[in-house]
Short mmCIF file of C-alpha atoms in Angstrom, two decimals:
data_model
loop_
_atom_site.label_atom_id
_atom_site.label_comp_id
_atom_site.label_asym_id
_atom_site.label_seq_id
_atom_site.Cartn_x
_atom_site.Cartn_y
_atom_site.Cartn_z
CA MET A 1 26.26 0.63 1.77
CA THR A 2 23.10 2.62 2.54
CA ARG A 3 20.85 3.52 -0.38
CA ALA A 4 19.51 7.05 -0.44
CA ARG A 5 15.83 7.47 0.34
CA HIS A 6 13.80 10.03 -1.53
CA TRP A 7 10.17 10.93 -2.16
CA GLN A 8 8.77 9.50 -5.37
CA ASP A 9 5.49 10.33 -7.08
CA LEU A 10 3.21 7.31 -7.00
CA VAL A 11 -0.30 8.18 -8.18
CA ALA A 12 -2.60 11.19 -8.49
CA VAL A 13 -5.16 11.35 -5.70
CA GLU A 14 -7.89 11.85 -8.35
CA ASP A 15 -6.99 8.41 -9.79
CA LEU A 16 -7.78 6.65 -6.49
CA GLU A 17 -11.18 5.11 -5.89
CA PRO A 18 -12.51 6.83 -2.77
CA GLY A 19 -12.63 4.35 0.11
CA ASP A 20 -10.89 1.60 -1.86
CA ALA A 21 -7.52 -0.09 -2.33
CA THR A 22 -5.68 0.78 -5.55
CA PRO A 23 -2.84 -1.32 -7.01
CA VAL A 24 0.18 0.66 -8.23
CA LYS A 25 3.50 -0.51 -9.66
CA LEU A 26 6.65 1.45 -8.93
CA GLY A 27 9.47 -0.14 -10.89
CA ALA A 28 9.41 -3.79 -9.80
CA ARG A 29 7.49 -3.00 -6.61
CA GLU A 30 3.79 -3.84 -6.29
CA LEU A 31 2.15 -1.43 -3.87
CA ALA A 32 -1.35 -1.02 -2.49
CA VAL A 33 -2.69 2.49 -1.85
CA TYR A 34 -5.50 2.60 0.70
CA ASP A 35 -7.87 5.57 0.73
CA THR A 36 -9.14 5.29 4.31
CA VAL A 37 -11.35 7.50 6.44
CA ASP A 38 -8.14 8.45 8.30
CA GLY A 39 -6.13 9.37 5.19
CA ILE A 40 -4.05 7.66 2.54
CA PHE A 41 -1.73 4.79 3.46
CA VAL A 42 0.55 2.57 1.36
CA SER A 43 1.86 -0.97 1.82
CA PHE A 44 3.51 -3.58 -0.30
CA ALA A 45 0.62 -5.30 -2.07
CA ARG A 46 1.30 -8.95 -1.21
CA CYS A 47 -0.35 -10.73 1.69
CA THR A 48 2.21 -11.96 4.22
CA HIS A 49 0.39 -15.28 4.55
CA GLY A 50 -0.66 -16.40 1.08
CA ASN A 51 1.19 -14.05 -1.33
CA ALA A 52 -2.08 -12.88 -2.91
CA ASN A 53 -2.49 -9.31 -4.17
CA LEU A 54 -4.40 -7.53 -1.43
CA CYS A 55 -5.99 -5.10 -3.88
CA ASP A 56 -8.08 -8.05 -5.10
CA GLY A 57 -9.51 -8.46 -1.59
CA TYR A 58 -12.36 -6.78 0.25
CA PHE A 59 -11.64 -3.33 1.72
CA ASP A 60 -14.03 -1.83 4.28
CA GLY A 61 -12.37 1.58 4.51
CA LEU A 62 -10.00 0.60 7.33
CA HIS A 63 -9.17 -3.08 6.87
CA ILE A 64 -8.08 -5.08 3.85
CA GLU A 65 -9.02 -8.76 3.61
CA CYS A 66 -6.81 -11.11 1.65
CA PRO A 67 -8.76 -12.66 -1.25
CA LEU A 68 -7.04 -16.02 -0.80
CA HIS A 69 -7.58 -17.03 2.85
CA GLN A 70 -9.40 -14.02 4.36
CA GLY A 71 -6.51 -12.87 6.55
CA LEU A 72 -7.25 -9.33 7.70
CA PHE A 73 -4.91 -6.34 8.02
CA ASP A 74 -5.28 -2.79 9.31
CA ALA A 75 -4.58 -0.64 6.24
CA ARG A 76 -3.27 2.21 8.42
CA THR A 77 -0.65 0.25 10.36
CA GLY A 78 -0.25 -3.04 8.50
CA GLU A 79 -1.06 -4.98 11.68
CA ALA A 80 -2.41 -8.49 11.13
CA LYS A 81 -5.92 -8.56 12.64
CA ALA A 82 -7.28 -12.03 11.82
CA ALA A 83 -5.94 -15.51 11.15
CA PRO A 84 -4.46 -17.02 9.19
CA ALA A 85 -2.40 -13.83 8.84
CA THR A 86 0.00 -13.48 11.78
CA ARG A 87 2.70 -11.22 10.30
CA GLY A 88 1.89 -7.60 9.51
CA LEU A 89 2.21 -5.87 6.17
CA ARG A 90 5.31 -3.93 5.20
CA MET A 91 4.10 -0.35 5.18
CA VAL A 92 5.59 2.47 3.13
CA GLU A 93 5.85 6.04 4.35
CA ALA A 94 3.48 8.14 2.25
CA ARG A 95 2.30 11.72 1.93
CA VAL A 96 0.10 13.79 -0.38
CA ARG A 97 1.69 16.77 -2.10
CA ASP A 98 0.01 18.89 -4.78
CA GLY A 99 -2.64 16.25 -5.43
CA THR A 100 -0.14 13.39 -5.77
CA VAL A 101 0.52 10.49 -3.42
CA GLN A 102 4.26 10.26 -2.83
CA VAL A 103 6.21 7.47 -1.13
CA LEU A 104 9.59 7.44 0.58
CA LEU A 105 11.60 4.52 -0.76
CA ALA A 106 15.22 3.63 -1.34
CA GLY A 107 16.36 2.83 -4.84
CA ASP A 108 15.11 3.58 -8.32
CA SER A 109 13.12 6.63 -9.29
CA LYS A 110 11.22 5.14 -12.22
CA GLY A 111 7.66 6.34 -12.66
CA ALA A 112 4.72 4.56 -11.15
CA GLN A 113 2.01 2.92 -13.20
CA THR A 114 -1.54 2.21 -12.07
#
């Protein structure tokens, strides 16, 4: 059975820290919203190597560094850029509509909380 995918409001753009990573919960999902110089991107918030919340790591505007073991990921693509991270992040399709970041996900439509 395929679950329907639909756009869900995630967070107001004005609630993002410019040039930073913002943690947002959507139901049981922990997401990271990256405000990069190339636009806004969203991934699941957990590091693929150490299971740390990436929003607690260092963000340089394009790359997020895991706070646990300093694995590095491209916030635009999710690609792992530095060891010990070897597996990329799971990215979420995102867009900005009427001042709100929206994500395309399957499943529940419960409101997001920052």
